């Protein structure tokens, strides 16, 4: 069996998805997602110029050898662009394998460990009451877990994932006005003064059962993160996400000495080498990698197994960054993983997105039910894809009030 060709598509509704379709001499094709927010043309070029010419003629069933060929053969290894590109090929090869076996991927991993996988939604508000309304709306839809982000009184501009106007939804993934970013202004002191009390009020309003998550988006120093974690301990958070910059893995030691709040990290990690110290030293409770940026199913499955040895659960990244193709790969991993924790979930659901990526993975009452269709269980409509093209976008850049650059 041989790979005969592959096509790349960049574009999508409200987002530039990078989709690969790998064709074979037996008519079976596989789909993969290489979307890398606001840098989408780079994995597309890596795939087109370097990886696809090598793929042609390879046996698609040898997904492990193909992964090793690209990873170890690259010499300059890792990094989000390369790993997103390898990840997309890997997903597509697993898709082909599942279709050949006539089985959904979770069966190839070892079968189901659960019927439905719990997901969390993103609640947000310009102020606490606006946020409470947003949480209420998700609770009424049956969500058991909600991430909460709130505007901070006196903060000079809206901060991460918080809209400028009440009741609005924030598209914090891409501002499509071009590659020059908007500037957001941040003030740690105001955040530290306000946020612990806000989280306590949310717990008081919604009671003990709601799983409350909060994302600091890498903005605190180790000492501030330890102070914050200690202050929010009585809230009983399900997790505290990215309290410190991801590069500084030592930062978590101080937090761990001062608090037992569960920590979730890893959405910007792209290999097992970024995770292994944090996992093996048991400095985190949830690993946030995504099949897209972390080398696909083959590599993420290794991370999940390592995590399982150290009481670390999965909490895969699922911001609208990822297309329904990589979300489908995660649905299969979530159905199987013995150490599954929770899934961030925001992608499916718009009619345009469903038309471009038809699938019967289902979301009900805050749970995802994986499809039983062979392979990934998601398709890609090339005619629909013609409606979309690449649009340049950017994430905001963050500065302190005096102009100093800070982490986004
Ligand atoms: O592109 C950046 C987003 O993926 C990120 O800001 C989302 O932090 C995020 C989250 O937890 O979903
Ligand atoms: Mg995050």
Short mmCIF file of C-alpha atoms and ligand atoms in Angstrom, two decimals:
data_model
loop_
_atom_site.label_atom_id
_atom_site.label_comp_id
_atom_site.label_asym_id
_atom_site.label_seq_id
_atom_site.Cartn_x
_atom_site.Cartn_y
_atom_site.Cartn_z
CA UNK A 1 0.00 0.00 0.00
CA UNK A 2 1.33 3.45 -0.90
CA UNK A 3 0.67 7.13 -0.32
CA UNK A 4 -0.03 8.68 -3.71
CA UNK A 5 -0.44 12.33 -2.80
CA UNK A 6 -1.50 14.90 -0.21
CA UNK A 7 -3.28 18.26 -0.33
CA UNK A 8 -3.18 21.19 2.09
CA UNK A 9 -6.09 23.59 2.72
CA UNK A 10 -5.75 26.77 4.78
CA UNK A 11 -8.91 28.59 5.86
CA UNK A 12 -12.21 28.09 7.59
CA UNK A 13 -15.14 29.85 9.25
CA UNK A 14 -13.86 32.42 11.80
CA UNK A 15 -10.47 30.71 11.83
CA UNK A 16 -7.60 29.63 9.55
CA UNK A 17 -7.61 25.85 9.90
CA UNK A 18 -4.71 23.99 8.28
CA UNK A 19 -6.04 20.69 6.96
CA UNK A 20 -4.11 17.89 5.27
CA UNK A 21 -5.73 15.15 3.20
CA UNK A 22 -3.47 12.17 2.45
CA UNK A 23 -4.50 9.92 -0.44
CA UNK A 24 -3.51 6.28 -1.03
CA UNK A 25 -3.45 3.83 -3.92
CA UNK A 26 -6.35 1.94 -2.29
CA UNK A 27 -8.73 4.87 -2.39
CA UNK A 28 -8.71 5.30 1.41
CA UNK A 29 -7.73 8.81 2.56
CA UNK A 30 -6.82 10.27 5.93
CA UNK A 31 -7.28 13.76 7.44
CA UNK A 32 -5.04 15.75 9.77
CA UNK A 33 -4.98 19.19 11.42
CA UNK A 34 -1.81 21.34 11.52
CA UNK A 35 -3.44 24.58 12.72
CA UNK A 36 -0.98 26.80 14.59
CA UNK A 37 -2.75 29.97 15.70
CA UNK A 38 -1.72 33.10 13.84
CA UNK A 39 1.22 31.28 12.20
CA UNK A 40 -0.91 28.99 10.01
CA UNK A 41 1.04 29.43 6.78
CA UNK A 42 4.22 28.04 8.37
CA UNK A 43 3.17 24.42 9.05
CA UNK A 44 1.39 24.55 5.67
CA UNK A 45 4.69 25.43 3.97
CA UNK A 46 6.66 22.87 5.99
CA UNK A 47 4.20 20.18 4.95
CA UNK A 48 4.08 21.26 1.32
CA UNK A 49 7.78 21.86 0.73
CA UNK A 50 9.48 19.18 2.87
CA UNK A 51 7.19 16.52 4.26
CA UNK A 52 4.72 15.71 1.47
CA UNK A 53 7.47 15.07 -1.14
CA UNK A 54 8.94 12.51 1.27
CA UNK A 55 5.58 10.94 2.10
CA UNK A 56 4.74 10.01 -1.47
CA UNK A 57 5.44 6.31 -1.99
CA UNK A 58 5.59 5.48 1.74
CA UNK A 59 3.35 2.76 3.19
CA UNK A 60 0.73 4.71 5.25
CA UNK A 61 0.29 1.77 7.64
CA UNK A 62 3.81 2.36 9.05
CA UNK A 63 2.76 5.41 11.05
CA UNK A 64 5.37 4.85 13.79
CA UNK A 65 8.28 4.59 11.35
CA UNK A 66 7.03 7.62 9.40
CA UNK A 67 6.81 9.64 12.63
CA UNK A 68 10.38 8.64 13.58
CA UNK A 69 11.61 9.33 10.04
CA UNK A 70 10.38 12.91 10.16
CA UNK A 71 11.22 13.64 13.82
CA UNK A 72 14.66 12.05 14.04
CA UNK A 73 15.43 12.84 10.45
CA UNK A 74 14.87 16.58 10.93
CA UNK A 75 18.06 17.07 13.00
CA UNK A 76 16.77 20.48 14.14
CA UNK A 77 14.00 18.89 16.15
CA UNK A 78 10.83 19.90 17.93
CA UNK A 79 9.24 23.34 17.97
CA UNK A 80 5.56 24.04 17.32
CA UNK A 81 5.81 24.35 13.51
CA UNK A 82 7.52 21.01 12.98
CA UNK A 83 5.49 19.19 15.62
CA UNK A 84 2.17 20.53 14.28
CA UNK A 85 3.21 19.36 10.81
CA UNK A 86 4.25 15.87 11.99
CA UNK A 87 1.11 15.76 14.11
CA UNK A 88 -1.15 16.41 11.12
CA UNK A 89 0.47 13.61 9.10
CA UNK A 90 0.26 11.28 12.09
CA UNK A 91 -3.48 11.94 12.62
CA UNK A 92 -4.13 11.30 8.94
CA UNK A 93 -2.20 7.99 9.04
CA UNK A 94 -4.18 6.85 12.11
CA UNK A 95 -7.35 7.85 10.27
CA UNK A 96 -6.30 5.62 7.36
CA UNK A 97 -5.43 2.77 9.75
CA UNK A 98 -8.83 2.95 11.41
CA UNK A 99 -10.62 3.01 8.06
CA UNK A 100 -8.61 -0.02 6.87
CA UNK A 101 -9.45 -1.87 10.10
CA UNK A 102 -13.07 -0.64 9.88
CA UNK A 103 -12.81 0.45 13.52
CA UNK A 104 -13.07 3.74 15.38
CA UNK A 105 -9.64 4.78 16.66
CA UNK A 106 -10.46 4.29 20.33
CA UNK A 107 -10.77 0.56 19.58
CA UNK A 108 -7.23 0.49 18.21
CA UNK A 109 -5.98 2.21 21.40
CA UNK A 110 -7.57 -0.42 23.69
CA UNK A 111 -11.29 0.29 23.70
CA UNK A 112 -13.45 2.60 25.80
CA UNK A 113 -12.70 3.36 29.45
CA UNK A 114 -15.86 5.52 29.72
CA UNK A 115 -19.02 6.31 27.79
CA UNK A 116 -18.80 10.09 27.77
CA UNK A 117 -15.86 12.45 28.36
CA UNK A 118 -16.48 15.50 30.57
CA UNK A 119 -15.71 18.84 28.92
CA UNK A 120 -15.44 22.42 30.15
CA UNK A 121 -16.72 25.61 28.57
CA UNK A 122 -15.32 29.16 28.71
CA UNK A 123 -17.35 31.64 30.78
CA UNK A 124 -16.24 35.25 30.67
CA UNK A 125 -17.42 38.68 31.80
CA UNK A 126 -16.36 42.30 31.81
CA UNK A 127 -17.16 42.27 35.53
CA UNK A 128 -18.22 39.70 38.12
CA UNK A 129 -21.98 39.95 37.49
CA UNK A 130 -21.46 39.65 33.73
CA UNK A 131 -19.31 36.56 34.41
CA UNK A 132 -21.97 35.10 36.75
CA UNK A 133 -24.52 35.39 33.89
CA UNK A 134 -22.15 33.65 31.53
CA UNK A 135 -21.53 30.80 34.02
CA UNK A 136 -25.30 30.46 34.62
CA UNK A 137 -25.90 30.05 30.90
CA UNK A 138 -23.43 27.14 30.74
CA UNK A 139 -24.76 25.50 33.90
CA UNK A 140 -28.26 25.68 32.41
CA UNK A 141 -26.97 23.87 29.31
CA UNK A 142 -25.75 21.04 31.55
CA UNK A 143 -22.03 21.77 31.79
CA UNK A 144 -20.44 20.31 34.91
CA UNK A 145 -17.23 22.32 34.50
CA UNK A 146 -16.64 25.93 33.50
CA UNK A 147 -13.48 27.98 33.06
CA UNK A 148 -14.02 31.48 34.48
CA UNK A 149 -12.20 34.65 33.33
CA UNK A 150 -13.17 38.10 34.60
CA UNK A 151 -12.46 41.76 33.89
CA UNK A 152 -10.39 43.26 36.72
CA UNK A 153 -11.58 46.57 38.27
CA UNK A 154 -9.23 49.40 37.33
CA UNK A 155 -7.28 47.31 34.79
CA UNK A 156 -6.36 49.70 31.98
CA UNK A 157 -7.65 47.34 29.26
CA UNK A 158 -9.58 44.10 28.91
CA UNK A 159 -7.33 41.20 29.82
CA UNK A 160 -6.94 37.66 28.53
CA UNK A 161 -10.22 36.14 27.24
CA UNK A 162 -12.31 39.00 28.67
CA UNK A 163 -14.54 41.05 26.30
CA UNK A 164 -14.64 44.85 26.10
CA UNK A 165 -18.42 45.01 26.42
CA UNK A 166 -20.91 43.26 28.75
CA UNK A 167 -22.56 40.14 27.39
CA UNK A 168 -20.14 39.92 24.46
CA UNK A 169 -18.12 36.88 23.53
CA UNK A 170 -14.42 37.48 23.18
CA UNK A 171 -12.60 36.15 20.15
CA UNK A 172 -9.24 36.06 21.87
CA UNK A 173 -7.68 33.59 19.44
CA UNK A 174 -7.23 35.84 16.41
CA UNK A 175 -7.73 39.48 15.65
CA UNK A 176 -8.02 39.40 11.86
CA UNK A 177 -7.08 43.02 11.33
CA UNK A 178 -3.58 41.88 10.32
CA UNK A 179 -0.26 40.70 11.69
CA UNK A 180 0.33 43.79 13.83
CA UNK A 181 -1.03 42.95 17.28
CA UNK A 182 -3.32 45.00 19.48
CA UNK A 183 -1.82 45.91 22.84
CA UNK A 184 -3.43 44.82 26.11
CA UNK A 185 -2.29 46.39 29.38
CA UNK A 186 -1.81 44.25 32.46
CA UNK A 187 -1.39 44.96 36.17
CA UNK A 188 -0.56 41.99 38.41
CA UNK A 189 -1.29 43.82 41.66
CA UNK A 190 -4.86 44.63 40.64
CA UNK A 191 -5.36 41.02 39.52
CA UNK A 192 -4.02 39.57 42.77
CA UNK A 193 -6.23 41.92 44.82
CA UNK A 194 -9.44 41.08 42.95
CA UNK A 195 -9.41 37.55 41.55
CA UNK A 196 -9.27 35.38 44.72
CA UNK A 197 -12.39 37.12 46.12
CA UNK A 198 -14.18 36.82 42.77
CA UNK A 199 -13.48 33.07 42.65
CA UNK A 200 -14.79 32.72 46.22
CA UNK A 201 -18.03 34.52 45.23
CA UNK A 202 -18.45 32.20 42.23
CA UNK A 203 -18.07 29.16 44.50
CA UNK A 204 -20.60 30.63 46.97
CA UNK A 205 -23.11 31.35 44.16
CA UNK A 206 -22.87 27.99 42.35
CA UNK A 207 -22.30 25.60 45.26
CA UNK A 208 -19.83 22.78 45.80
CA UNK A 209 -20.51 20.63 42.72
CA UNK A 210 -19.58 22.94 39.86
CA UNK A 211 -16.03 22.31 38.67
CA UNK A 212 -14.41 25.74 38.45
CA UNK A 213 -11.27 26.26 36.36
CA UNK A 214 -9.21 29.43 35.95
CA UNK A 215 -6.45 30.32 33.46
CA UNK A 216 -3.71 32.75 34.55
CA UNK A 217 -2.18 32.57 31.06
CA UNK A 218 1.44 32.53 32.28
CA UNK A 219 1.34 35.98 33.90
CA UNK A 220 2.62 35.52 37.47
CA UNK A 221 6.11 35.16 38.89
CA UNK A 222 6.76 32.04 41.01
CA UNK A 223 6.27 33.97 44.25
CA UNK A 224 3.05 35.63 43.05
CA UNK A 225 1.75 32.30 41.77
CA UNK A 226 2.39 30.68 45.15
CA UNK A 227 0.61 33.59 46.88
CA UNK A 228 -2.36 33.31 44.48
CA UNK A 229 -2.60 29.52 44.80
CA UNK A 230 -2.59 29.80 48.60
CA UNK A 231 -5.27 32.49 48.51
CA UNK A 232 -7.62 30.50 46.24
CA UNK A 233 -7.17 27.18 48.02
CA UNK A 234 -10.51 27.44 49.93
CA UNK A 235 -12.37 27.84 46.60
CA UNK A 236 -11.62 24.22 45.68
CA UNK A 237 -10.69 24.92 42.05
CA UNK A 238 -10.77 21.96 39.68
CA UNK A 239 -7.57 23.46 38.27
CA UNK A 240 -5.38 26.52 38.15
CA UNK A 241 -3.96 26.80 34.65
CA UNK A 242 -0.59 28.19 33.53
CA UNK A 243 0.08 30.21 36.68
CA UNK A 244 3.67 30.97 35.55
CA UNK A 245 5.54 31.23 32.22
CA UNK A 246 5.77 27.75 30.68
CA UNK A 247 9.54 27.87 30.10
CA UNK A 248 10.35 28.08 33.83
CA UNK A 249 9.57 24.64 35.14
CA UNK A 250 11.26 25.35 38.48
CA UNK A 251 8.56 27.95 39.15
CA UNK A 252 6.11 25.26 40.19
CA UNK A 253 8.26 24.00 43.06
CA UNK A 254 7.50 27.11 45.13
CA UNK A 255 3.79 26.88 44.34
CA UNK A 256 3.76 23.20 45.36
CA UNK A 257 5.44 24.03 48.68
CA UNK A 258 2.68 26.50 49.55
CA UNK A 259 -0.49 25.02 48.11
CA UNK A 260 -2.34 21.88 47.12
CA UNK A 261 -4.36 23.61 44.39
CA UNK A 262 -4.38 21.35 41.28
CA UNK A 263 -2.14 22.73 38.52
CA UNK A 264 -2.72 22.33 34.75
CA UNK A 265 0.06 23.13 32.28
CA UNK A 266 1.21 22.26 28.79
CA UNK A 267 -0.87 23.89 26.04
CA UNK A 268 2.31 25.41 24.58
CA UNK A 269 4.41 22.26 25.02
CA UNK A 270 5.19 20.36 21.87
CA UNK A 271 7.02 17.25 23.00
CA UNK A 272 7.38 14.75 25.79
CA UNK A 273 10.70 16.44 26.56
CA UNK A 274 8.83 19.59 27.60
CA UNK A 275 6.62 17.59 29.98
CA UNK A 276 8.76 14.88 31.48
CA UNK A 277 10.31 16.82 34.40
CA UNK A 278 6.95 18.25 35.43
CA UNK A 279 5.31 14.85 35.19
CA UNK A 280 8.03 12.74 36.77
CA UNK A 281 8.54 15.18 39.65
CA UNK A 282 4.76 15.32 40.09
CA UNK A 283 4.71 19.12 39.91
CA UNK A 284 1.46 19.17 37.91
CA UNK A 285 -1.92 17.46 38.09
CA UNK A 286 -3.14 17.85 34.51
CA UNK A 287 -1.21 17.81 31.24
CA UNK A 288 -2.62 20.21 28.64
CA UNK A 289 -0.86 19.15 25.42
CA UNK A 290 -2.83 18.94 22.17
CA UNK A 291 -2.48 16.35 19.41
CA UNK A 292 -2.03 19.26 17.01
CA UNK A 293 1.10 20.92 18.39
CA UNK A 294 2.52 17.93 20.22
CA UNK A 295 3.24 15.61 17.33
CA UNK A 296 -0.08 13.86 16.81
CA UNK A 297 -1.62 10.76 18.30
CA UNK A 298 1.59 8.68 18.33
CA UNK A 299 3.48 11.20 20.48
CA UNK A 300 0.62 12.37 22.71
CA UNK A 301 -0.24 8.77 23.56
CA UNK A 302 3.31 8.40 24.93
CA UNK A 303 2.81 11.54 27.05
CA UNK A 304 -0.51 10.19 28.36
CA UNK A 305 1.12 6.91 29.38
CA UNK A 306 4.00 8.70 31.15
CA UNK A 307 1.49 10.96 32.93
CA UNK A 308 -0.51 7.95 34.07
CA UNK A 309 2.50 6.64 36.00
CA UNK A 310 2.58 9.85 38.07
CA UNK A 311 -1.09 10.54 38.90
CA UNK A 312 -1.23 13.22 36.21
CA UNK A 313 -4.53 13.32 34.31
CA UNK A 314 -5.22 14.59 30.81
CA UNK A 315 -6.81 17.96 30.14
CA UNK A 316 -6.08 18.40 26.45
CA UNK A 317 -6.08 21.87 24.97
CA UNK A 318 -9.27 22.47 22.99
CA UNK A 319 -9.53 26.21 22.49
CA UNK A 320 -11.05 27.19 19.12
CA UNK A 321 -7.45 26.89 17.93
CA UNK A 322 -8.00 23.31 16.79
CA UNK A 323 -10.11 22.02 13.95
CA UNK A 324 -12.72 19.28 14.47
CA UNK A 325 -10.12 16.86 13.06
CA UNK A 326 -7.68 17.14 15.96
CA UNK A 327 -10.62 17.45 18.38
CA UNK A 328 -11.86 14.11 16.99
CA UNK A 329 -8.41 12.58 17.62
CA UNK A 330 -8.68 13.86 21.21
CA UNK A 331 -12.21 12.46 21.58
CA UNK A 332 -10.80 9.01 20.76
CA UNK A 333 -7.88 9.42 23.18
CA UNK A 334 -10.31 10.69 25.85
CA UNK A 335 -12.57 7.66 25.41
CA UNK A 336 -9.58 5.34 25.92
CA UNK A 337 -7.14 7.07 28.35
CA UNK A 338 -7.23 5.42 31.79
CA UNK A 339 -6.00 8.72 33.24
CA UNK A 340 -8.49 10.98 31.44
CA UNK A 341 -9.35 14.14 33.40
CA UNK A 342 -11.33 16.65 31.32
CA UNK A 343 -11.44 18.12 27.80
CA UNK A 344 -11.56 21.81 26.89
CA UNK A 345 -14.22 22.01 24.21
CA UNK A 346 -15.33 24.93 22.07
CA UNK A 347 -14.99 23.96 18.44
CA UNK A 348 -17.98 22.12 17.04
CA UNK A 349 -21.42 23.57 16.84
CA UNK A 350 -21.52 26.33 14.24
CA UNK A 351 -23.39 25.29 11.08
CA UNK A 352 -20.47 26.50 8.91
CA UNK A 353 -17.95 24.42 10.88
CA UNK A 354 -20.21 21.34 10.81
CA UNK A 355 -20.66 21.71 7.03
CA UNK A 356 -16.89 21.88 6.47
CA UNK A 357 -16.10 19.01 8.87
CA UNK A 358 -19.12 16.65 9.00
CA UNK A 359 -19.00 14.19 11.90
CA UNK A 360 -21.26 12.50 14.40
CA UNK A 361 -19.21 13.03 17.55
CA UNK A 362 -21.88 14.32 19.95
CA UNK A 363 -21.88 16.85 22.77
CA UNK A 364 -24.68 16.59 25.36
CA UNK A 365 -24.94 17.96 28.89
CA UNK A 366 -21.28 18.88 29.05
CA UNK A 367 -20.10 15.44 27.87
CA UNK A 368 -18.64 14.36 24.51
CA UNK A 369 -19.71 11.00 23.10
CA UNK A 370 -17.21 9.66 20.60
CA UNK A 371 -18.33 8.53 17.15
CA UNK A 372 -18.24 4.84 16.20
CA UNK A 373 -17.40 5.57 12.57
CA UNK A 374 -14.12 4.03 11.34
CA UNK A 375 -10.95 6.11 11.80
CA UNK A 376 -11.22 9.62 13.25
CA UNK A 377 -14.93 9.79 12.44
CA UNK A 378 -14.76 13.23 10.85
CA UNK A 379 -14.77 14.19 7.17
CA UNK A 380 -13.74 17.28 5.22
CA UNK A 381 -15.89 18.82 2.47
CA UNK A 382 -13.55 20.20 -0.20
CA UNK A 383 -16.38 22.09 -1.93
CA UNK A 384 -17.21 23.90 1.32
CA UNK A 385 -13.50 24.61 1.78
CA UNK A 386 -13.52 26.68 -1.44
CA UNK A 387 -15.59 29.31 0.41
CA UNK A 388 -12.65 30.13 2.68
CA UNK A 389 -9.12 31.46 2.34
CA UNK A 390 -6.30 32.53 4.64
CA UNK A 391 -6.67 35.78 6.58
CA UNK A 392 -3.74 37.26 8.48
CA UNK A 393 -4.36 37.59 12.23
CA UNK A 394 -2.56 38.04 15.50
CA UNK A 395 -2.77 37.48 19.23
CA UNK A 396 -2.60 40.63 21.37
CA UNK A 397 0.74 41.62 22.87
CA UNK A 398 0.73 42.52 26.58
CA UNK A 399 2.50 45.48 28.18
CA UNK A 400 2.59 46.79 31.72
CA UNK A 401 1.38 50.35 32.31
CA UNK A 402 4.94 51.67 31.96
CA UNK A 403 5.28 49.95 28.58
CA UNK A 404 7.29 46.90 29.66
CA UNK A 405 6.47 43.78 27.63
CA UNK A 406 4.73 41.00 29.57
CA UNK A 407 3.56 37.46 28.77
CA UNK A 408 0.37 37.17 26.72
O1 LIG B 1 -3.80 30.73 20.58
C1 LIG B 1 -3.80 30.86 21.96
C2 LIG B 1 -4.91 30.09 22.59
O2 LIG B 1 -4.86 28.77 22.17
C3 LIG B 1 -4.86 30.17 24.09
O3 LIG B 1 -4.85 31.50 24.48
C4 LIG B 1 -6.06 29.47 24.67
O4 LIG B 1 -5.10 29.56 26.86
C5 LIG B 1 -5.91 29.10 26.11
C6 LIG B 1 -6.84 28.09 26.61
O5 LIG B 1 -6.66 27.68 27.75
O6 LIG B 1 -7.74 27.71 25.88
MG1 LIG B 2 -4.86 28.26 28.56
#
